[in-house]
Short mmCIF file of C-alpha atoms and ligand atoms in Angstrom, two decimals:
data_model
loop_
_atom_site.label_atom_id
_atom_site.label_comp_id
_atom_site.label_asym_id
_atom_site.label_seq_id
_atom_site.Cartn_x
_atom_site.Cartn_y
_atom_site.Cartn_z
CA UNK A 139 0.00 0.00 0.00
CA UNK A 140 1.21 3.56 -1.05
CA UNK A 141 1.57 6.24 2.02
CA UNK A 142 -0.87 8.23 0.19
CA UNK A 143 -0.39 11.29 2.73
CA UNK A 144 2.65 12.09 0.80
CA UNK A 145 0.68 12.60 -2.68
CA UNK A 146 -2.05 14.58 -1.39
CA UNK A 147 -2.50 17.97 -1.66
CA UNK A 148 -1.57 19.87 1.95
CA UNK A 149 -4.52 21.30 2.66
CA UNK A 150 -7.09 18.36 1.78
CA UNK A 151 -7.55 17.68 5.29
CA UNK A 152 -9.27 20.68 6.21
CA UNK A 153 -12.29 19.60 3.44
CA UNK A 154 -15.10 19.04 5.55
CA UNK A 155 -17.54 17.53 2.33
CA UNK A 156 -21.02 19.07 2.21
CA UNK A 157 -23.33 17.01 4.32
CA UNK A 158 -25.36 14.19 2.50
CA UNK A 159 -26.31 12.81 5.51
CA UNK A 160 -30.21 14.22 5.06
CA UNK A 161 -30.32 13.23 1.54
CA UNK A 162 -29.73 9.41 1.63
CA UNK A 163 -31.82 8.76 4.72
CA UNK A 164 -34.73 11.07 2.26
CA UNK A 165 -34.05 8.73 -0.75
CA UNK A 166 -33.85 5.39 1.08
CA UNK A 167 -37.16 6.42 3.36
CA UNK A 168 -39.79 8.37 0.86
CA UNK A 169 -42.13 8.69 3.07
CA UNK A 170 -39.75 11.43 4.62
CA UNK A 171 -40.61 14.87 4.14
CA UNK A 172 -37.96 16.78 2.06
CA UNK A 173 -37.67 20.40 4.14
CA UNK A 174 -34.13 20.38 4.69
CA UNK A 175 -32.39 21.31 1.41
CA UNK A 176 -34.52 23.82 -0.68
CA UNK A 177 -35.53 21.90 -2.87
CA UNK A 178 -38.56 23.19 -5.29
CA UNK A 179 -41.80 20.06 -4.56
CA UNK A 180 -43.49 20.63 -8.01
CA UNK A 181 -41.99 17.73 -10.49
CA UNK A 182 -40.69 18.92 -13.81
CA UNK A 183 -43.64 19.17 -16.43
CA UNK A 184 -44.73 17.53 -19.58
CA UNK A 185 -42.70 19.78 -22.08
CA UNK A 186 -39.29 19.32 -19.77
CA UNK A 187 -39.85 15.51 -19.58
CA UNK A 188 -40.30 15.56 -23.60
CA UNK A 189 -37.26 17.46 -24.11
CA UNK A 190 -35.40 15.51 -21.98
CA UNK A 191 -36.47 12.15 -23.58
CA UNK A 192 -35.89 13.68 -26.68
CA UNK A 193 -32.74 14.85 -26.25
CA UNK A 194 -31.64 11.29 -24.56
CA UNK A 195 -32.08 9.63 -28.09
CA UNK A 196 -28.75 12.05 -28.91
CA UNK A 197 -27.51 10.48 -26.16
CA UNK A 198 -24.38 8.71 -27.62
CA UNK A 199 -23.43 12.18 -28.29
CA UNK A 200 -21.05 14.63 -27.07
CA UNK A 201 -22.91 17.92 -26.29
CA UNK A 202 -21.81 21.42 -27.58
CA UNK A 203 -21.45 24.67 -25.33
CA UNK A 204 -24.72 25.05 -26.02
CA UNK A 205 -24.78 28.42 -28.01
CA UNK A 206 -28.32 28.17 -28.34
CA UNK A 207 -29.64 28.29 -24.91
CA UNK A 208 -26.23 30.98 -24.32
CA UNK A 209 -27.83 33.23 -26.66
CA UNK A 210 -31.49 32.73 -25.12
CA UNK A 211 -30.09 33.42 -21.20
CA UNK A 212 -28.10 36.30 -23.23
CA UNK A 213 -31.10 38.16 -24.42
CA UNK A 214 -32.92 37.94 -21.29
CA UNK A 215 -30.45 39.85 -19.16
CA UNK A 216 -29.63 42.45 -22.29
CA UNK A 217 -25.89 40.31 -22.65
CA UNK A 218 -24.09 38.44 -25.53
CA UNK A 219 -24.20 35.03 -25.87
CA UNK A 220 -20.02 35.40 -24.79
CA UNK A 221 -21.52 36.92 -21.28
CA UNK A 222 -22.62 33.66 -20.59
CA UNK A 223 -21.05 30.16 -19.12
CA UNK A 224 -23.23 27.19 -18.90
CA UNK A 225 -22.83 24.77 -15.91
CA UNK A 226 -23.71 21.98 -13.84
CA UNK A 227 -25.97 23.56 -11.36
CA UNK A 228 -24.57 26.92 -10.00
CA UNK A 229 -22.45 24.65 -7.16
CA UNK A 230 -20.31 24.48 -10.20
CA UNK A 231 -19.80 28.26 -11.01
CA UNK A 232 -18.85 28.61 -6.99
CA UNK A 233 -16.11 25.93 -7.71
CA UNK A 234 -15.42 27.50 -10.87
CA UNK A 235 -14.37 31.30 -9.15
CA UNK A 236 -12.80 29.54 -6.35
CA UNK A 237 -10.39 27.55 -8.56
CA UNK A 238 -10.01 30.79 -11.14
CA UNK A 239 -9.19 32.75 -8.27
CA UNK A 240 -7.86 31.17 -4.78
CA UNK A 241 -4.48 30.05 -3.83
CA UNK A 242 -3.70 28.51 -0.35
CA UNK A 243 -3.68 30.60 2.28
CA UNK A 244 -5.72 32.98 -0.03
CA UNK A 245 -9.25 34.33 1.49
CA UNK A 246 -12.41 34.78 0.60
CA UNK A 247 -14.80 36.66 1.73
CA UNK A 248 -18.37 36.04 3.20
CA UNK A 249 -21.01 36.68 5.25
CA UNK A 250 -22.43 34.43 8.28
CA UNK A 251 -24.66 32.84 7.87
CA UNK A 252 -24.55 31.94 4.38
CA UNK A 253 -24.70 28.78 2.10
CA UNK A 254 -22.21 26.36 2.89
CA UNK A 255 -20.04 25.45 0.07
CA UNK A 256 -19.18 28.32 -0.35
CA UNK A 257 -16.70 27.86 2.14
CA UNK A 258 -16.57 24.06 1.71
CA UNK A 259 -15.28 24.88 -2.02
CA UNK A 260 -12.74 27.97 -1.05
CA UNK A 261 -10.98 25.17 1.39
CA UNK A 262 -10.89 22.77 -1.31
CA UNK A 263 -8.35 24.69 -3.08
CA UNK A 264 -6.44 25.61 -0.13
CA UNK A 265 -8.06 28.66 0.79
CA UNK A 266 -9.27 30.26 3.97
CA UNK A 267 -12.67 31.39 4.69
CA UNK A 268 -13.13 34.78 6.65
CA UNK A 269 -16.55 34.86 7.44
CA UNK A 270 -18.64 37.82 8.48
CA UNK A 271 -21.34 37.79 11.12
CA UNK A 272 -24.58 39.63 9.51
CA UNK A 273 -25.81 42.07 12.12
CA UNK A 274 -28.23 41.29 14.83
CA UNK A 275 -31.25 41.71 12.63
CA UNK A 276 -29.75 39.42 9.55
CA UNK A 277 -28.58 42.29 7.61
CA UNK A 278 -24.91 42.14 5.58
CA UNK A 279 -22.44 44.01 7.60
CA UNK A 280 -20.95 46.23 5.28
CA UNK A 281 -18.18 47.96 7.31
CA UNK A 282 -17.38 44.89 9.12
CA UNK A 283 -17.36 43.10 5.90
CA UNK A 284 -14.95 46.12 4.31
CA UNK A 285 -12.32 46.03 7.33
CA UNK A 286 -12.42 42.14 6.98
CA UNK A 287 -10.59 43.19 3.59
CA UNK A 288 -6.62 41.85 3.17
CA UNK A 289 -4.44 42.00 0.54
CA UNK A 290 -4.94 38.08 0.38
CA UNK A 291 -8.90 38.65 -0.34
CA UNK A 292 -9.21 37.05 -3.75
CA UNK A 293 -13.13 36.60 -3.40
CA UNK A 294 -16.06 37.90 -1.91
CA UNK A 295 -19.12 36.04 -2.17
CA UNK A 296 -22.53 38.49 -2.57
CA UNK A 297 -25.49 35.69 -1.92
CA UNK A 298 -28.87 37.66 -2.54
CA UNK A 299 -31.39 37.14 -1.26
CA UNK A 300 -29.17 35.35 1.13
CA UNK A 301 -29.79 31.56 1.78
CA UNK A 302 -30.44 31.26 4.88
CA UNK A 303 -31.61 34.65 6.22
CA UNK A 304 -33.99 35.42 3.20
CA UNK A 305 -33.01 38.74 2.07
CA UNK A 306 -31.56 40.94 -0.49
CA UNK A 307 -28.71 42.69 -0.16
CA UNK A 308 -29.15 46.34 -0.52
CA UNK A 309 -28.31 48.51 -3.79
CA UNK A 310 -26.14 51.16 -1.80
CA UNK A 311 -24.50 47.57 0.31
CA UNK A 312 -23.70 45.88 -3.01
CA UNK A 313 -21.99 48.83 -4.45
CA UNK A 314 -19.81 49.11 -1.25
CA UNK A 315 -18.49 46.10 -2.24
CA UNK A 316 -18.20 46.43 -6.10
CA UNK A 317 -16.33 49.39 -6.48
CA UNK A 318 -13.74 47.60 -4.01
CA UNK A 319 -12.66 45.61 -7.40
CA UNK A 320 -12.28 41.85 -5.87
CA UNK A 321 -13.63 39.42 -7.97
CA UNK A 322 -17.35 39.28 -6.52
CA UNK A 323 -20.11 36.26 -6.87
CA UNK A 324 -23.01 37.89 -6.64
CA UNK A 325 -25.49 34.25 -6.35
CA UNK A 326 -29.11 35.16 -7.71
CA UNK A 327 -29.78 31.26 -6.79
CA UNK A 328 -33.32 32.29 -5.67
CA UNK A 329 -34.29 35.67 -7.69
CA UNK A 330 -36.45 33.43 -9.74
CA UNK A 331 -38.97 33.51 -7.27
CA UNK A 332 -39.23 37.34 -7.44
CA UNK A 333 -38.59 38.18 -10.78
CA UNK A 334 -39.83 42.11 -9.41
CA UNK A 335 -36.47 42.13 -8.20
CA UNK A 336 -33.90 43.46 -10.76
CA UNK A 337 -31.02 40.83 -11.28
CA UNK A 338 -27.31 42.58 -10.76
CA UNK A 339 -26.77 40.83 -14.49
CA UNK A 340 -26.44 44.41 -16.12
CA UNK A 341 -23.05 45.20 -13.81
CA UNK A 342 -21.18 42.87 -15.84
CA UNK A 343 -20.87 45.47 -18.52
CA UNK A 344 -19.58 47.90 -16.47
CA UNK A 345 -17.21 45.84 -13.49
CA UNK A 346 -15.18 43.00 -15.43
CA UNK A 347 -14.61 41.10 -11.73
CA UNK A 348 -18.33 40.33 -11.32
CA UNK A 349 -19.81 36.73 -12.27
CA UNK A 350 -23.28 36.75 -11.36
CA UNK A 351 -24.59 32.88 -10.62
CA UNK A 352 -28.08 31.73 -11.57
CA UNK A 353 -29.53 28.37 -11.58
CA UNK A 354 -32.46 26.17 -12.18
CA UNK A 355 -32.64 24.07 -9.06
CA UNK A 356 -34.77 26.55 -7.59
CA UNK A 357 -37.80 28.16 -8.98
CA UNK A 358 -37.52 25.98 -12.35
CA UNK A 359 -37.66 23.17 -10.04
CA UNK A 360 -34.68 21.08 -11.43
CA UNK A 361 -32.49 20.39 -8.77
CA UNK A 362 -31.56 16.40 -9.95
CA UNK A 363 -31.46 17.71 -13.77
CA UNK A 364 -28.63 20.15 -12.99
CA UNK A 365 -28.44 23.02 -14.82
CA UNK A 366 -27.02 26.65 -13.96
CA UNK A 367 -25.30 29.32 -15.53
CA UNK A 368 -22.66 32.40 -14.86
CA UNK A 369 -22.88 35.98 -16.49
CA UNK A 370 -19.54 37.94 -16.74
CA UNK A 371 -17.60 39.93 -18.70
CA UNK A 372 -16.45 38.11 -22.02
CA UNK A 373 -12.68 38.09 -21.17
CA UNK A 374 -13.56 36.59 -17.78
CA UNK A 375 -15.61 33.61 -19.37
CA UNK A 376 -12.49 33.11 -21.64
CA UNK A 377 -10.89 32.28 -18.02
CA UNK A 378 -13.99 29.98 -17.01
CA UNK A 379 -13.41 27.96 -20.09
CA UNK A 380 -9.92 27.85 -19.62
CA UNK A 381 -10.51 26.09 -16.35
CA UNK A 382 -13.39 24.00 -17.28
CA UNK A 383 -14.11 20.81 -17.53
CA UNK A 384 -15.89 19.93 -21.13
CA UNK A 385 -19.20 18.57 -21.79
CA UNK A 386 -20.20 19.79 -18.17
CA UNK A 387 -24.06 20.29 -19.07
CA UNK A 388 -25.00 17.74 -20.80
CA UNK A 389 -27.06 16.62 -23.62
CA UNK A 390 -30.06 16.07 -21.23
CA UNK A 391 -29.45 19.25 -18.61
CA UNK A 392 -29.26 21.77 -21.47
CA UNK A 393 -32.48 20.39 -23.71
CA UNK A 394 -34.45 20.20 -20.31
CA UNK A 395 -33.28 23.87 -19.77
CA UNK A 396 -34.49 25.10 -22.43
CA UNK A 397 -37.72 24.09 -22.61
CA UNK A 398 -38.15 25.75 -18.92
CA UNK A 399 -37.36 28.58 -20.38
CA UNK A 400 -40.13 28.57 -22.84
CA UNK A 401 -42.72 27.88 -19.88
CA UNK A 402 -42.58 31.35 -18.25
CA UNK A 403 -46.44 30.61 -16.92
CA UNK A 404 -45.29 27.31 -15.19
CA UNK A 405 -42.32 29.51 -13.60
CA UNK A 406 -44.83 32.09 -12.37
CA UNK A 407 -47.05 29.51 -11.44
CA UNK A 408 -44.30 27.56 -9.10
CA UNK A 409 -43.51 30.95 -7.66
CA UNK A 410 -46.77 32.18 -6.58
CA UNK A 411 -46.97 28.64 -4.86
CA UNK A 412 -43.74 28.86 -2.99
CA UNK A 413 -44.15 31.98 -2.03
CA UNK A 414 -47.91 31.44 -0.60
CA UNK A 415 -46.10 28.57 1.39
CA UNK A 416 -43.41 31.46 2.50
CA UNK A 417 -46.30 33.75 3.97
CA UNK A 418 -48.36 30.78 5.52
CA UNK A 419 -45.44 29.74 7.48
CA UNK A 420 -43.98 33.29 8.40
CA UNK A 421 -47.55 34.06 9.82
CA UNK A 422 -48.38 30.45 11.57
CA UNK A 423 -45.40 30.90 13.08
CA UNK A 424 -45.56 34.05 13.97
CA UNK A 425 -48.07 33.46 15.90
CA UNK A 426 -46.30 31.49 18.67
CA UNK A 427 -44.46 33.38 21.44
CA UNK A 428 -40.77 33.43 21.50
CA UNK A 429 -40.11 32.49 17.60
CA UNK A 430 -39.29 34.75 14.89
CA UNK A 431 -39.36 34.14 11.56
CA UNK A 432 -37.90 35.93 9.22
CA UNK A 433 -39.56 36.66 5.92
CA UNK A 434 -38.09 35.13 3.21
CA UNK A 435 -37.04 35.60 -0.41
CA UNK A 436 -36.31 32.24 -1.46
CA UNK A 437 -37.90 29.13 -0.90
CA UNK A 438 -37.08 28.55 2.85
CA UNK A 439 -37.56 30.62 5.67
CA UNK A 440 -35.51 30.62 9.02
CA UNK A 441 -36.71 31.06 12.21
CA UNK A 442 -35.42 31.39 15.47
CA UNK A 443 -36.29 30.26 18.32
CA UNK A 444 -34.13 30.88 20.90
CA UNK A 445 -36.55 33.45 22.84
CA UNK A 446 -38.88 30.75 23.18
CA UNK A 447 -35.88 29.13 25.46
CA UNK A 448 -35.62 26.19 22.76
CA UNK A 449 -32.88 25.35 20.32
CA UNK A 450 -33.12 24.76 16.81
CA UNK A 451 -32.04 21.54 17.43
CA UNK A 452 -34.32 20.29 19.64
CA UNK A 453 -37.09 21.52 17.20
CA UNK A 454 -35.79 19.91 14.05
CA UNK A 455 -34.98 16.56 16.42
CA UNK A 456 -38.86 16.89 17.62
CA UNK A 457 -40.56 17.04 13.69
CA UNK A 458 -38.71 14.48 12.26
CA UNK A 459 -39.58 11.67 15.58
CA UNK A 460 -42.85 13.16 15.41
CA UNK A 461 -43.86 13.99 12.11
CA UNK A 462 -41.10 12.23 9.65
CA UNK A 463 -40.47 15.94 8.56
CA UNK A 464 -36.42 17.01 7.73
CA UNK A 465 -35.50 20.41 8.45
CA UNK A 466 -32.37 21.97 8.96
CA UNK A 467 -30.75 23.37 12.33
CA UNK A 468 -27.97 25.96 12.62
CA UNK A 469 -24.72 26.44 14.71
CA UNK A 470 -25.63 29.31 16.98
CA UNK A 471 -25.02 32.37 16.11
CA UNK A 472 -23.63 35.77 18.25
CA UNK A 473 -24.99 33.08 21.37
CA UNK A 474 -28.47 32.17 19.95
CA UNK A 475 -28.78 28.54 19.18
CA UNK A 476 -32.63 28.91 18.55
CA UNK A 477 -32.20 29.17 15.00
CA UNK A 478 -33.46 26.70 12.03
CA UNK A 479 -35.10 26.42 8.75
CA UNK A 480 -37.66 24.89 6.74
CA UNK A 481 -37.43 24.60 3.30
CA UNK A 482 -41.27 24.57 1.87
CA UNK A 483 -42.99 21.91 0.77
CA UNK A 484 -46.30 21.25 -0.82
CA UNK A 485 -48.94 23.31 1.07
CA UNK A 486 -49.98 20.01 2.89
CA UNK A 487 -46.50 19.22 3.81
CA UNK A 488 -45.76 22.79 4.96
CA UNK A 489 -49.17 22.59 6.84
CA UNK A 490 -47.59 19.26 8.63
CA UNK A 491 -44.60 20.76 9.89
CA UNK A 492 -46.02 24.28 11.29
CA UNK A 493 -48.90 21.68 13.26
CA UNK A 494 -46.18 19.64 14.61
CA UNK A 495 -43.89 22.45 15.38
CA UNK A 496 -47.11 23.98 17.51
CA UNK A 497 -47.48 20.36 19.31
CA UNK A 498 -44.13 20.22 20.04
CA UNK A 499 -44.67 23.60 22.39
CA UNK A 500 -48.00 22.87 23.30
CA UNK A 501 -46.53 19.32 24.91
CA UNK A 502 -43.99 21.55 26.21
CA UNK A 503 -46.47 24.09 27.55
CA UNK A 504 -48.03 20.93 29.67
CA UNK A 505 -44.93 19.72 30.54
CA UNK A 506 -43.54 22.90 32.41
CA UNK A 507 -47.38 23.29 33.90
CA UNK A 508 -47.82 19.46 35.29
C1 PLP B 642 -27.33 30.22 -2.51
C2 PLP B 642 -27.19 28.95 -3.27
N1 PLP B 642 -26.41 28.93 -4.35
C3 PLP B 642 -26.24 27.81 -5.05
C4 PLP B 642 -26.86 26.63 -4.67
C5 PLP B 642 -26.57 25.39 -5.44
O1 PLP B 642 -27.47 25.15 -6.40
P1 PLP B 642 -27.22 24.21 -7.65
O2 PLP B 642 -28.20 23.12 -7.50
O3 PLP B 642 -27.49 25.11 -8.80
O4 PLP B 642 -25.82 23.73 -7.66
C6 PLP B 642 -27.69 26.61 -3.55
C7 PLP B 642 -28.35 25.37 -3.14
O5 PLP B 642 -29.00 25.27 -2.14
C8 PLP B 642 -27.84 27.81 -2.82
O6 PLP B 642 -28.59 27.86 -1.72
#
């Protein structure tokens, strides 16, 4: 046997790998309920299923770029078909400006709490993470975010609205950290779901270190097909396609792709259902003393609980002995370990956890009374 240790890069052992746990115990037990990774609960439609199948007859095929759905994502954010870099999911474009840009013992930026592989990525290449506490009320930090600056900052991640806290990052917040000039993901994973909200897209044009991330797990509801895409300047995706490796959409992602994009009802219509599940379980929850919710922008919404004298933990522990339901439960953060999130479901599902999330403090209520 080889002493492997020897071969391996130096900093592998820091790589903590993003946390399947939840997932295999929710494929080998269907019966679960799937709250725990944002996933979209409405199954692809006919058309996508069509395209995919047809598309899958290609199959012994190598796939192109795919100029054709380029130029279509091109013309709906006012960009050339060169703006844009097609990918695996957007998990791929985070990998993608880590490797581009990070060199151990290089950092990169965040803010806390944010989506984890980010940081799970940056360390893969050697880097470190410097991550920024959002302020009490779940805000980005700006100046604390701006003095975290070094001369090794080779990224700073923008995530907006930001999974887990919900929101968008302000205009006047953004620009703080544009015109610093550090290459800058700016992750629209979740804009989808409020297409009101002007994408950051049109910056490209103007700041050359910007890649702004999109995908289709989301809103378009195709988290197992894959698909995502990055929009930068045209010299920068030169650099992404340097670093790529080809054929990374496939036949079957990119056909499936872009018949979602011709269904811009059954995006509107998967929307206005998430986002009904959003304000049904900000105001059930509301409704029960000590936890806060915060209104959300994507399809989740975190709560906290930790002024109802419970953890996160305990909650999440409760609904899935209870009520088979997966959620997800947070380290604690500036001392509250209250804090966890449910990634909607169908309305009956989302209906199941907020009833079992009220049993679990009514029982509680009778316990601390008998
Ligand atoms: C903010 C954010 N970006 C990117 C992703 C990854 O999505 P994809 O399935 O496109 O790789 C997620 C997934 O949860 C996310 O929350």
């Amino acid at each position: 046997m080889s002493d492997l240790k020897r071969f391996f890069v130096p900093w592998i052992d820091q790589v903590k790998p993003y946390d399947t746990d939840d997932l295999l115990m929710a494929w080998s037990r269907p019966e679960l309920k799937r709250m725990m990774i944002n996933e979209n609960p409405i199954p692809p439609s006919e058309k996508i299923l069509n395209a995919i199948l047809e598309a899958a007859k290609l199959g012994n095929r190598y796939p192109d770029n795919g100029p054709r759905i380029r130029a279509k994502i091109a013309r709906r954010h006012d960009l050339g078909p060169g703006n844009v870099y097609i990918s695996h999911g957007s998990s791929e474009i985070i990998d993608m400006v880590m490797r581009l840009f990070v060199t151990p013992g290089d950092e990169v930026l965040l803010p806390n709490p944010t989506f984890s592989l980010y940081g799970i990525r940056a360390r893969a290449v050697g880097g470190k993470v410097v991550a920024v506490d959002m302020t009490p009320d779940l805000q980005y930090d700006i100046p604390a975010m701006l003095r975290a600056i070094t001369p090794r900052t080779k990224v700073i991640i923008v995530c907006t609205p930001n999974n887990p806290t919900g929101d968008f990052i302000s205009d006047d917040d953004l620009m703080k950290i544009v015109e610093v000039g550090i290459p800058t993901l700016i992750d629209e994973a979740y804009l989808e779901y409020h297409p009101e909200h002007e994408s950051k897209a049109h910056l490209v044009t103007k700041y050359n270190h910007l890649i702004v991330a999109h995908t289709f797990s989301k809103a378009y509801g195709m988290a197992g097909i894959r698909f995502g895409y990055a929009l930068a300047d045209e010299r920068l995706i030169e650099y992404f396609r340097k670093m790529q490796v080809p054929w990374n959409a496939s036949l079957l992602s990119i056909a499936a792709a872009e018949a979602a994009l011709e269904e811009e009802e059954e995006l509107k219509r998967k929307a206005a259902y998430n986002n009904a599940g959003v304000d049904y379980v900000v105001k059930e929850l509301s409704k029960l003393p000590g936890l806060k919710p915060y209104y959300s922008h994507g399809n989740y919404v975190l709560i906290d609980a930790t002024d109802a004298g419970v953890t996160g933990k305990e909650i999440v522990d409760y609904v899935f002995e209870k009520a088979g339901v997966l959620l997800k439960y947070f380290v604690p953060l500036r001392g509250r370990s209250g804090f966890f999130r449910i990634s909607l479901g169908t309305h009956e599902e989302n209906s199941h956890c907020v009833h079992s999330i009220k049993k679990f403090f009514e029982e509680r209520e009778k316990e601390r009374k008998a």
